[in-house]
mmCIF file of C-alpha atoms and ligand atoms in Angstrom:
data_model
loop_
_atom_site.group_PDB
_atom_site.id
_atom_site.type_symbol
_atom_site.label_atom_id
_atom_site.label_comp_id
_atom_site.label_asym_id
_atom_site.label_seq_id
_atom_site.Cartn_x
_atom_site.Cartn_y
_atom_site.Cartn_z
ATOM 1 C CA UNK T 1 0.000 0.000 0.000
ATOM 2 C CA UNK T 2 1.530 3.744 -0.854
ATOM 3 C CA UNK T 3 2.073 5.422 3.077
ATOM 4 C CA UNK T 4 1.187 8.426 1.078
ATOM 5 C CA UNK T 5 -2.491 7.811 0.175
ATOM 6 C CA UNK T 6 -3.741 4.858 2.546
ATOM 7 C CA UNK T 7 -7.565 5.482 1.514
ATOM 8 C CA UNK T 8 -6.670 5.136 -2.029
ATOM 9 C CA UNK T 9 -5.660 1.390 -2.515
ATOM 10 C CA UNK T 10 -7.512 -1.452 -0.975
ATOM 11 C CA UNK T 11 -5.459 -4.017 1.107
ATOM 12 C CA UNK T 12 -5.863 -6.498 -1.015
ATOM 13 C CA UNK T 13 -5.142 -7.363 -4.436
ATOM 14 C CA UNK T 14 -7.217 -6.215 -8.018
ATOM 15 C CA UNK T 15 -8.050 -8.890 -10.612
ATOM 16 C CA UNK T 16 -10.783 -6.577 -12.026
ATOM 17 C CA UNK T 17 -9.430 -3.031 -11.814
ATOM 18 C CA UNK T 18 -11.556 -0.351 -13.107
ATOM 19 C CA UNK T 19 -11.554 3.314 -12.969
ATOM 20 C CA UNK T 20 -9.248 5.703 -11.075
ATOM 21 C CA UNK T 21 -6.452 6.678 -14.041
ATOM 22 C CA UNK T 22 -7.263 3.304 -15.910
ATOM 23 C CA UNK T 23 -7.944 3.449 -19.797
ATOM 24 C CA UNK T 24 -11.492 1.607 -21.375
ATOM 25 C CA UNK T 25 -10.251 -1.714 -22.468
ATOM 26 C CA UNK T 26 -11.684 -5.571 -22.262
ATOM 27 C CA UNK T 27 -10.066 -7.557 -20.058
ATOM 28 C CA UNK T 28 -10.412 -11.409 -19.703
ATOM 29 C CA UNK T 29 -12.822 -12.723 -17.447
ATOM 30 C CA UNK T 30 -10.963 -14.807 -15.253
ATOM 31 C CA UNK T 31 -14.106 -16.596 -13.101
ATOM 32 C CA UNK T 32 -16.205 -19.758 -13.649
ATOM 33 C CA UNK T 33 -19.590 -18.597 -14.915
ATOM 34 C CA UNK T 34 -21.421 -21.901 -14.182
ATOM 35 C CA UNK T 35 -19.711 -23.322 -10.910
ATOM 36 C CA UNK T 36 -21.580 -26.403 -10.849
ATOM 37 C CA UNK T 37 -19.973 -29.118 -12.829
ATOM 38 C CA UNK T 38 -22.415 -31.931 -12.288
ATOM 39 C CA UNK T 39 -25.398 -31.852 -14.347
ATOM 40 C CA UNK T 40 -27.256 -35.179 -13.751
ATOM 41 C CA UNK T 41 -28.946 -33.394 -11.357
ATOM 42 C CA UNK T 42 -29.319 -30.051 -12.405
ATOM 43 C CA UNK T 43 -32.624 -27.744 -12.078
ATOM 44 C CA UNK T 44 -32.175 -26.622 -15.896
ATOM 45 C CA UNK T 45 -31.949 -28.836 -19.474
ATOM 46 C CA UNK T 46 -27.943 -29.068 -20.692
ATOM 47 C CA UNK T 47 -29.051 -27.305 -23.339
ATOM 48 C CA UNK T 48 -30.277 -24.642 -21.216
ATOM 49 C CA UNK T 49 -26.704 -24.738 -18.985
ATOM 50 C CA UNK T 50 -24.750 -24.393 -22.093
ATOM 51 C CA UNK T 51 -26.850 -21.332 -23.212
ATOM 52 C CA UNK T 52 -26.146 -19.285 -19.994
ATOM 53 C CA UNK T 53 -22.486 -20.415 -20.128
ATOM 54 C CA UNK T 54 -22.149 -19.154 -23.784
ATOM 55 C CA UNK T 55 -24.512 -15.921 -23.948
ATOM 56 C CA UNK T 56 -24.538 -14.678 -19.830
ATOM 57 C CA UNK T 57 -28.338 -15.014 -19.729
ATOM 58 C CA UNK T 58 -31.449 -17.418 -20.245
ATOM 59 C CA UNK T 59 -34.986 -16.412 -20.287
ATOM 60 C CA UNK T 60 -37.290 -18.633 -18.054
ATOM 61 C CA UNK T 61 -41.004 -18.082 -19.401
ATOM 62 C CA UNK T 62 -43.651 -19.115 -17.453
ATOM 63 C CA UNK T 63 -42.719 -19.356 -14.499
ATOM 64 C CA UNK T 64 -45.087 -18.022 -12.288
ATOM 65 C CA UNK T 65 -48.914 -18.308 -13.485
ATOM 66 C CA UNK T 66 -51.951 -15.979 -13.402
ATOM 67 C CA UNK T 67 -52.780 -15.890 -9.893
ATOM 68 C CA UNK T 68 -49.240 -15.542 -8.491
ATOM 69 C CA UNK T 69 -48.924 -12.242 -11.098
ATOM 70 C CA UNK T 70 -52.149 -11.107 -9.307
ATOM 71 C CA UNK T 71 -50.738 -11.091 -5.989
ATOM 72 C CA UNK T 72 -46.853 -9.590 -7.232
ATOM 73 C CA UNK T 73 -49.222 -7.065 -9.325
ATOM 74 C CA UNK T 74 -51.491 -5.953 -6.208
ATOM 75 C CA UNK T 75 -48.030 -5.386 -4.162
ATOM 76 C CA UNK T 76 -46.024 -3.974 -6.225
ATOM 77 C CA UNK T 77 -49.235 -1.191 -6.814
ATOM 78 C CA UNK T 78 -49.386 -1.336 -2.490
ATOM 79 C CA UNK T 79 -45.924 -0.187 -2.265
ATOM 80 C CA UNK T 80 -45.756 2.537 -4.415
ATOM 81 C CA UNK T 81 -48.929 3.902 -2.847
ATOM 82 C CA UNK T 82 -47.252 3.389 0.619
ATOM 83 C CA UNK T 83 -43.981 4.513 0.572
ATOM 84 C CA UNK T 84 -44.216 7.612 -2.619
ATOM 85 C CA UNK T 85 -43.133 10.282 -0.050
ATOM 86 C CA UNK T 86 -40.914 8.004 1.945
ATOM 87 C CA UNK T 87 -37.607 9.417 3.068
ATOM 88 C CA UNK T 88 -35.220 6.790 3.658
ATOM 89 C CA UNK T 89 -33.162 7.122 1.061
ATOM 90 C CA UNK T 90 -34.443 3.204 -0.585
ATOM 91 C CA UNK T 91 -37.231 4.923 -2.661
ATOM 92 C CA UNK T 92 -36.002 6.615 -6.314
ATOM 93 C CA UNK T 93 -37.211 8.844 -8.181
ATOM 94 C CA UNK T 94 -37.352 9.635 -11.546
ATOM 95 C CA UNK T 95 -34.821 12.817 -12.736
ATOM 96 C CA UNK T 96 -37.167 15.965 -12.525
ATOM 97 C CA UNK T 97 -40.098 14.167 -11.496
ATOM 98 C CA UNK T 98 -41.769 12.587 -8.705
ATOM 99 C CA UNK T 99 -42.131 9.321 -10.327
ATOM 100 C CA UNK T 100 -41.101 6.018 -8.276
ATOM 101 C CA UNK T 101 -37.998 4.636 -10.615
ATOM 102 C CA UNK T 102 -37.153 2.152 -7.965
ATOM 103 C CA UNK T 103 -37.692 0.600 -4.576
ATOM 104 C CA UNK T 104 -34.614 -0.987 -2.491
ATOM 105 C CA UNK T 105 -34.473 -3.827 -0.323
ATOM 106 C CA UNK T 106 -37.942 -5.524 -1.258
ATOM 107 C CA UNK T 107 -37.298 -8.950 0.109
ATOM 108 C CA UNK T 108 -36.846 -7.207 3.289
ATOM 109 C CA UNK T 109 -39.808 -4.760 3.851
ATOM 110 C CA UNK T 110 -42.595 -7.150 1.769
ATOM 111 C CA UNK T 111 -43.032 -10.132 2.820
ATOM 112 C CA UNK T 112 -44.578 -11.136 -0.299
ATOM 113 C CA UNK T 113 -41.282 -10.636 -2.321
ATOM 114 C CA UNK T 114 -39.292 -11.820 0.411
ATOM 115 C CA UNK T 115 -41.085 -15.013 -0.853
ATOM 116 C CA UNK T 116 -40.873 -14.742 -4.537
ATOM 117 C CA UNK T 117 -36.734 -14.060 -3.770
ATOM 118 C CA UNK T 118 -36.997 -17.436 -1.898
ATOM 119 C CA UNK T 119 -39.121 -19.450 -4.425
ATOM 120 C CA UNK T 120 -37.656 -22.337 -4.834
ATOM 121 C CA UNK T 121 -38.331 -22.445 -8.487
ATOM 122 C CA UNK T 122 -35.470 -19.386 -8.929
ATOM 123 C CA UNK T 123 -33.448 -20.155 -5.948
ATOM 124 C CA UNK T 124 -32.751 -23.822 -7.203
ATOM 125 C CA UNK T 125 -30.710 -22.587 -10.283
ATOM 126 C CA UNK T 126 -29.063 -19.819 -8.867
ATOM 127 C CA UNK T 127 -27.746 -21.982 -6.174
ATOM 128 C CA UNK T 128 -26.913 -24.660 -9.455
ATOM 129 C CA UNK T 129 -25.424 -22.030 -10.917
ATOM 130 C CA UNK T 130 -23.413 -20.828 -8.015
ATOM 131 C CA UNK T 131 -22.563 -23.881 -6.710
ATOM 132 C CA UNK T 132 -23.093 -22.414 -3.090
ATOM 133 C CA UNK T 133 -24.959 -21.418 -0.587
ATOM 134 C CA UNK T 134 -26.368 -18.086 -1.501
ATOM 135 C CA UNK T 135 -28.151 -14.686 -0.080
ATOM 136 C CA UNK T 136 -29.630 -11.557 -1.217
ATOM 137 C CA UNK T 137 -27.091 -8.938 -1.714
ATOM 138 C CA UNK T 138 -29.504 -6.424 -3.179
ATOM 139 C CA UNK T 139 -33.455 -6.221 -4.148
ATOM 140 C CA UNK T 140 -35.629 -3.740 -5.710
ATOM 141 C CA UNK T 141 -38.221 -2.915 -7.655
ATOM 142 C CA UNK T 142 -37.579 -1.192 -10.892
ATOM 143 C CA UNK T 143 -41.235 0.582 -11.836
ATOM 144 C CA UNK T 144 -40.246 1.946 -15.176
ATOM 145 C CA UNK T 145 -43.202 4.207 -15.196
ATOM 146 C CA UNK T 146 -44.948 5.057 -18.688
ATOM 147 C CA UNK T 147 -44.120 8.197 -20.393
ATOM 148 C CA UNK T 148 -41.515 9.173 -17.990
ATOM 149 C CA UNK T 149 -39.504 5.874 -17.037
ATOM 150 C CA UNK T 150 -36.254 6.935 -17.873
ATOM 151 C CA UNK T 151 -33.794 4.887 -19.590
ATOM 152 C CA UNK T 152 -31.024 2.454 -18.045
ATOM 153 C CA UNK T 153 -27.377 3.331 -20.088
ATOM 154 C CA UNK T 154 -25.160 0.117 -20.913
ATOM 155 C CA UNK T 155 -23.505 -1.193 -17.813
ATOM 156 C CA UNK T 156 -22.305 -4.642 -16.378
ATOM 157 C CA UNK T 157 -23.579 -4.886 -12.373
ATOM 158 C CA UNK T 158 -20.251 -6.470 -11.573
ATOM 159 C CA UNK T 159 -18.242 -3.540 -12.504
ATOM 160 C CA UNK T 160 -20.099 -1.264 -9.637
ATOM 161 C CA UNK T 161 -20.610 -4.112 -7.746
ATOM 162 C CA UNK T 162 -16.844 -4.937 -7.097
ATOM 163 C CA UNK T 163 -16.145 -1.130 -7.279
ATOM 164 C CA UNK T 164 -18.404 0.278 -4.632
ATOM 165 C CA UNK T 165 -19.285 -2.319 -3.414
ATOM 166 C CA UNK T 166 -15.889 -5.011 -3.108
ATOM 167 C CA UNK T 167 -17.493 -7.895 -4.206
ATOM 168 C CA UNK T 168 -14.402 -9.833 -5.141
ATOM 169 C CA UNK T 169 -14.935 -12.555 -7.757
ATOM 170 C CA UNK T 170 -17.926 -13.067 -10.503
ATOM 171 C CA UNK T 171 -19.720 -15.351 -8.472
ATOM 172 C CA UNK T 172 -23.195 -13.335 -8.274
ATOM 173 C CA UNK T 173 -25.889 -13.768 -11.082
ATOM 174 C CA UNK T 174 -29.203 -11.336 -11.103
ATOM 175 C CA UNK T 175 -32.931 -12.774 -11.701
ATOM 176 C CA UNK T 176 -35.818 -9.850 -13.255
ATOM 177 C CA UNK T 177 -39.111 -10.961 -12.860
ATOM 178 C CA UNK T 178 -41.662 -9.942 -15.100
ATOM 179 C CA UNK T 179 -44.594 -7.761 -12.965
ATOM 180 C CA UNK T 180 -45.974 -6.207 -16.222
ATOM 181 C CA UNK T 181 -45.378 -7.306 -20.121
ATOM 182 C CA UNK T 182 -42.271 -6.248 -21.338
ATOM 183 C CA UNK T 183 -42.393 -5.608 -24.712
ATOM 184 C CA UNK T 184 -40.745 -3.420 -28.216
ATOM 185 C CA UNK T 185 -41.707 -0.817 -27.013
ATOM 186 C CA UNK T 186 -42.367 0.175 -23.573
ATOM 187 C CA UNK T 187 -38.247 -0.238 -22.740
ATOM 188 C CA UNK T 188 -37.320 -4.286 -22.230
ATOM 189 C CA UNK T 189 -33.972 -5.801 -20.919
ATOM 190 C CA UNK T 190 -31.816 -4.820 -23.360
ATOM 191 C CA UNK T 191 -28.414 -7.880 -22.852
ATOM 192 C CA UNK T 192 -25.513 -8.166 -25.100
ATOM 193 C CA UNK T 193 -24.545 -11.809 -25.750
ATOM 194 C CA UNK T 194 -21.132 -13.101 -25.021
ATOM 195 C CA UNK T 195 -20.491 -9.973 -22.951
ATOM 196 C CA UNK T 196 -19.718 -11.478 -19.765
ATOM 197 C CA UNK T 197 -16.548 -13.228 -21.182
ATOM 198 C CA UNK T 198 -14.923 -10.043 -20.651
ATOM 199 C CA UNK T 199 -14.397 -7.393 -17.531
ATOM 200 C CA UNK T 200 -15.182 -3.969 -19.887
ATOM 201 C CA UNK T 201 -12.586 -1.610 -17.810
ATOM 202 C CA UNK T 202 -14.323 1.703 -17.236
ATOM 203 C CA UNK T 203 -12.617 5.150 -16.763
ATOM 204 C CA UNK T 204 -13.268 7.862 -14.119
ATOM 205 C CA UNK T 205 -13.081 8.247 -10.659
ATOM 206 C CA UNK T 206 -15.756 7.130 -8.398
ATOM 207 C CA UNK T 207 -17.086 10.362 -6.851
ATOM 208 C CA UNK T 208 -17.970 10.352 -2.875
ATOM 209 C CA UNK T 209 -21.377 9.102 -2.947
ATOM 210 C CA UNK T 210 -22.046 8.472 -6.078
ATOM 211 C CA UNK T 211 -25.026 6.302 -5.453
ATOM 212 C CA UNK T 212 -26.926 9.277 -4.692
ATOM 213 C CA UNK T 213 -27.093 9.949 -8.420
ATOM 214 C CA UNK T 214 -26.022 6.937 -10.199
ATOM 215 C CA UNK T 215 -29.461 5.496 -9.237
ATOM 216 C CA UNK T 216 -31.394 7.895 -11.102
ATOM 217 C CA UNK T 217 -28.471 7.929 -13.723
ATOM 218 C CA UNK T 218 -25.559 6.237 -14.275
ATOM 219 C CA UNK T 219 -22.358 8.175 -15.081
ATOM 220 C CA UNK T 220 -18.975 6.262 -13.776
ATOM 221 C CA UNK T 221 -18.811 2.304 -14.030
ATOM 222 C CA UNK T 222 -19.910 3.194 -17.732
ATOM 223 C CA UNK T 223 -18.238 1.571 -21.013
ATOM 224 C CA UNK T 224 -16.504 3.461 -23.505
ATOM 225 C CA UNK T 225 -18.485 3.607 -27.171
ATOM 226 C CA UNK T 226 -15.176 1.275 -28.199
ATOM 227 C CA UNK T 227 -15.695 -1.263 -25.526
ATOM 228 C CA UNK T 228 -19.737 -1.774 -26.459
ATOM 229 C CA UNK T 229 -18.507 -1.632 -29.988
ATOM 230 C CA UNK T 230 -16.949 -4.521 -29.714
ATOM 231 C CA UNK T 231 -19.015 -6.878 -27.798
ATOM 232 C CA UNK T 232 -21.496 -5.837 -29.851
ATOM 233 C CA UNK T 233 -20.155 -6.651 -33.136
ATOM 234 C CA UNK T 234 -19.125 -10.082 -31.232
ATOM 235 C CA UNK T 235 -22.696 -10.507 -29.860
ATOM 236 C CA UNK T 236 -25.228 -8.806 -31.166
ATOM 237 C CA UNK T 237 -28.183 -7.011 -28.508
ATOM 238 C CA UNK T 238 -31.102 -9.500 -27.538
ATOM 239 C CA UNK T 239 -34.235 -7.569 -26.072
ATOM 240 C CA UNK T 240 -35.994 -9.670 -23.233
ATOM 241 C CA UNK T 241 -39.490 -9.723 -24.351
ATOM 242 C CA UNK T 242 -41.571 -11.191 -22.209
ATOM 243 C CA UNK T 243 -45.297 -11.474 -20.593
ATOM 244 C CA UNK T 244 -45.387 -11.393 -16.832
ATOM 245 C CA UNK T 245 -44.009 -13.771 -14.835
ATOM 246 C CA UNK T 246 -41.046 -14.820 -16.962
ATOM 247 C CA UNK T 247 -37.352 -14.640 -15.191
ATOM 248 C CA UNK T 248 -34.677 -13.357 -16.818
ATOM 249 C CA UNK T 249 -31.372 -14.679 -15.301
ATOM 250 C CA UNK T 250 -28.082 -13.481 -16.182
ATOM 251 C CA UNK T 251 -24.714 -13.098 -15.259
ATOM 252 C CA UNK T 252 -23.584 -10.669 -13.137
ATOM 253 C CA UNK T 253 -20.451 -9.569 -15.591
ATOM 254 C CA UNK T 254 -23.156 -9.508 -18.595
ATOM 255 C CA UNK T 255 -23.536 -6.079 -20.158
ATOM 256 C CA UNK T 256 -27.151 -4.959 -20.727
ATOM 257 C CA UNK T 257 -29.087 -1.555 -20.381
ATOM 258 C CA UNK T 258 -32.698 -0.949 -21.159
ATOM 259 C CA UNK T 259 -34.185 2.053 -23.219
ATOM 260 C CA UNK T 260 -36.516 4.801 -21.865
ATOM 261 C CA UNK T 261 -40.496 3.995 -22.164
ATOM 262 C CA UNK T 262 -42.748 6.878 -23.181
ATOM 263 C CA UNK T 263 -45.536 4.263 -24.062
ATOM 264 C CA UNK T 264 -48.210 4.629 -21.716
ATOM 265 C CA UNK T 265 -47.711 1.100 -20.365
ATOM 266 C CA UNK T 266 -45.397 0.564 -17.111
ATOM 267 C CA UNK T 267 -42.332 -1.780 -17.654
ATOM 268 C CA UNK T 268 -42.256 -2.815 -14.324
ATOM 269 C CA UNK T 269 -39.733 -5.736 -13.032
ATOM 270 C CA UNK T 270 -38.649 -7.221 -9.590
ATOM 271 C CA UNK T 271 -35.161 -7.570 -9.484
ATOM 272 C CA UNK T 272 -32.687 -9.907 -7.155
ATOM 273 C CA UNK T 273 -29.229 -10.341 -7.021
ATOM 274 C CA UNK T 274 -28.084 -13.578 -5.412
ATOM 275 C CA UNK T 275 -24.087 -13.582 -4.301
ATOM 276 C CA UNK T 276 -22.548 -16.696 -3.364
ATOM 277 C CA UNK T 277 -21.900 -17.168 0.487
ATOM 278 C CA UNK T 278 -18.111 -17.530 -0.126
ATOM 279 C CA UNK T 279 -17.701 -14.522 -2.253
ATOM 280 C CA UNK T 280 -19.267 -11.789 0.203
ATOM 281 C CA UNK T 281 -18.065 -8.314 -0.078
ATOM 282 C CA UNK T 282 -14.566 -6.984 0.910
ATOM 283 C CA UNK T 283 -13.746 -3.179 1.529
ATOM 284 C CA UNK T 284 -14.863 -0.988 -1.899
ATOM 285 C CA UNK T 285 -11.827 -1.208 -4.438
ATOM 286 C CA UNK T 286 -12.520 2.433 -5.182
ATOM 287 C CA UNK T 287 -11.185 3.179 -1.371
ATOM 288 C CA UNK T 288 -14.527 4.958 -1.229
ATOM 289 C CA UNK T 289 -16.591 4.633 2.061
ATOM 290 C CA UNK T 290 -19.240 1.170 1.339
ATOM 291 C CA UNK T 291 -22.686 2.260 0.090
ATOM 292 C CA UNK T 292 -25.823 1.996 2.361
ATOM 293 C CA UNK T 293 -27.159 -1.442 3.615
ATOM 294 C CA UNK T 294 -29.995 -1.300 1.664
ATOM 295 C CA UNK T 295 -28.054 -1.085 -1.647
ATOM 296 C CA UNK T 296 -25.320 -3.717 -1.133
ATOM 297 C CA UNK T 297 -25.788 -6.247 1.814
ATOM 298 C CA UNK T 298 -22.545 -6.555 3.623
ATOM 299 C CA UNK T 299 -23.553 -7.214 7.795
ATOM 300 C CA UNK T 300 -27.183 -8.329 7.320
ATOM 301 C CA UNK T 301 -26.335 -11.614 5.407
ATOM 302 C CA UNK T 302 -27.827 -14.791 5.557
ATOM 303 C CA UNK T 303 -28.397 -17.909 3.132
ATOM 304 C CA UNK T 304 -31.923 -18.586 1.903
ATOM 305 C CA UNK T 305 -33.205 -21.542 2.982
ATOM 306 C CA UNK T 306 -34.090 -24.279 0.662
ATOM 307 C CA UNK T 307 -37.625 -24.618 0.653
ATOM 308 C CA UNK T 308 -39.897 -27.096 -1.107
ATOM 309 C CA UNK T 309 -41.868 -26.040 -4.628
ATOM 310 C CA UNK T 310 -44.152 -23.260 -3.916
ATOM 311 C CA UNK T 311 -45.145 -24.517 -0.232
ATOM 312 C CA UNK T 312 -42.308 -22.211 1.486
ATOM 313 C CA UNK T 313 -41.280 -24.917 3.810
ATOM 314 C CA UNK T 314 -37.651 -25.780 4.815
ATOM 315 C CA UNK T 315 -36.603 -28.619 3.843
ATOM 316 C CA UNK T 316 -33.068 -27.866 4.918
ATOM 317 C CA UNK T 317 -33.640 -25.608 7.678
ATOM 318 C CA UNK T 318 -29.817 -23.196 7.796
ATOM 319 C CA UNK T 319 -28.881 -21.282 11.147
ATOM 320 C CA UNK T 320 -29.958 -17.548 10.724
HETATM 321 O O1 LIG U 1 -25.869 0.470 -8.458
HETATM 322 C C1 LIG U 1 -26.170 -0.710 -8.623
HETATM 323 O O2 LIG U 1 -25.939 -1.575 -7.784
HETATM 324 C C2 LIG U 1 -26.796 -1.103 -9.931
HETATM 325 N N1 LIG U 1 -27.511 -0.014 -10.505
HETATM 326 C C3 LIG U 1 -27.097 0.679 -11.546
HETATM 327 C C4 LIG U 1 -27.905 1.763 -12.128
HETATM 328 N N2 LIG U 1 -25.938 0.365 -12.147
HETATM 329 C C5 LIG U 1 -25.025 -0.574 -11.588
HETATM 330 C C6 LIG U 1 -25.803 -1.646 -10.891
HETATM 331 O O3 LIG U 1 -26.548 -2.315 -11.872
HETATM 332 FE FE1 LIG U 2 -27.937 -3.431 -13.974
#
């Protein structure tokens, strides 16, 4: 460490360094993306295995049915009635207006999404995929309002996420859930196949809280025009179209971004990011102070339970 600026370098060592005085480049990625290697047993179709290994994503349709939509649907509505004026910092708005953009820590404060983060139908393949035990290290809901839901700019999570955050390796994947139809036009999940095969180094330097704006906008942990060049040329841009109740899994390297939605219809998602037990967040590698609890779960950890299909009961009850 350099006695001359102790807050400026971590303690420990970089394998993913972005920002700071670094140039945009692509570097390799140097994780697993599926850590599993048994599949006899898996919770997904080979075919479907080798599709998230290749592209960083796979689209689940159908997951949850008509009456389970109702329910998400009638919360989702509840909490933005509830907490529009609330001042805690976990409710976003919109830039110059008083729309809801987004709503933090959901699996905490609803008990209804704490279940759907739990479902055993989502938290089977993420723990496949992870090959660990896992928890929630963030939640929210991302309301995309019509005529004002403002766009999402090109970004891979695990840039911020190891950043601000000091998550160390790419061992966290994130699941959207469907609450309303996603579609051309009212601002889908826009992913970039291939992406996550490479760490797209970003330049800048982190300001002191950034989240405070990056929520509402993202400006640092953002790719050069080169860098999305590139992996697009490589993979193309797939748009997650979906009705509700589909998951979209992906990758927590995988670049995506999703486009404003002045269509009167809401584009409005649940969104979970599962980290691996084993892989749970360091000090920031930006030497920045660690962002708020309800952004990035660092003290109030635990792993999710493993409960039985849609029943919520433990079948292998873990100390909390
Ligand atoms: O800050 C976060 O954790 C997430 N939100 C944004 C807008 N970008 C990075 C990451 O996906
Ligand atoms: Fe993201």
């Amino acid at each position: 460490m350099n006695a001359q600026s102790p807050s400026a370098e971590p303690a420990h060592s970089d394998r993913y360094p972005s920002r700071g005085a670094l140039k945009a480049q692509l570097l390799p990625r140097v994780d697993p993306v599926v850590y599993s290697t048994r599949s006899e047993d898996a919770p997904l179709l080979p075919e479907q295995i080798e599709q998230y290994e290749r592209d960083g994503f796979l689209i689940l349709e159908d997951i949850f049915d008509r009456a389970e939509m109702i329910a998400y649907q009638e919360e989702m509505e509840e909490l933005l009635k509830q907490r529009v004026a609330d001042e805690t910092g976990e409710v976003i708005t919109e830039q110059g207006s008083r729309d809801v953009r987004s709503i933090f820590r959901i699996h905490e404060t609803s008990g209804v999404f704490r279940e759907m983060a739990a479902d055993s139908r989502i938290t089977g393949v993420v723990r496949y995929l992870l090959n660990d035990e896992v928890y929630i290290h963030q939640s929210r809901l991302n309301y995309k309002p019509g005529f004002r839901g403002k766009e999402f700019y090109w970004h891979s999570d695990f840039e911020t996420w190891h950043v601000e955050d000091g998550m160390p390796a790419m061992r966290a994947l994130s699941v959207s859930i469907t609450l309303t139809a996603n579609d051309d036009n009212n601002g889908p999940l826009m992913l970039i196949p291939e992406s996550h095969k490479n760490f797209a180094v970003c330049e800048g330097v982190t300001p002191e809280n950034h989240f405070q704006i990056s929520l509402k906008k993202q400006q640092y942990g953002v790719p050069d025009d080169q860098c999305l060049s590139e992996l697009v040329e490589r993979g193309g841009i797939v748009a997650a179209r979906c009705e509700p109740g589909s998951v979209i899994i992906f990758d927590c390297n995988t670049m995506h971004g999703s486009n404003s939605n002045i269509t009167p219809h809401p584009r409005s998602n649940a969104f979970f990011v599962y980290n691996a037990m084993s892989n749970r967040l360091q000090s920031p590698f930006c030497g920045r102070a660690p962002r708020p609890e309800y952004i990035s779960a660092r003290e109030n950890i635990a792993p999710l339970a493993v409960t039985a299909p849609n029943t919520g009961t433990e079948l292998n009850p873990v100390a909390k």
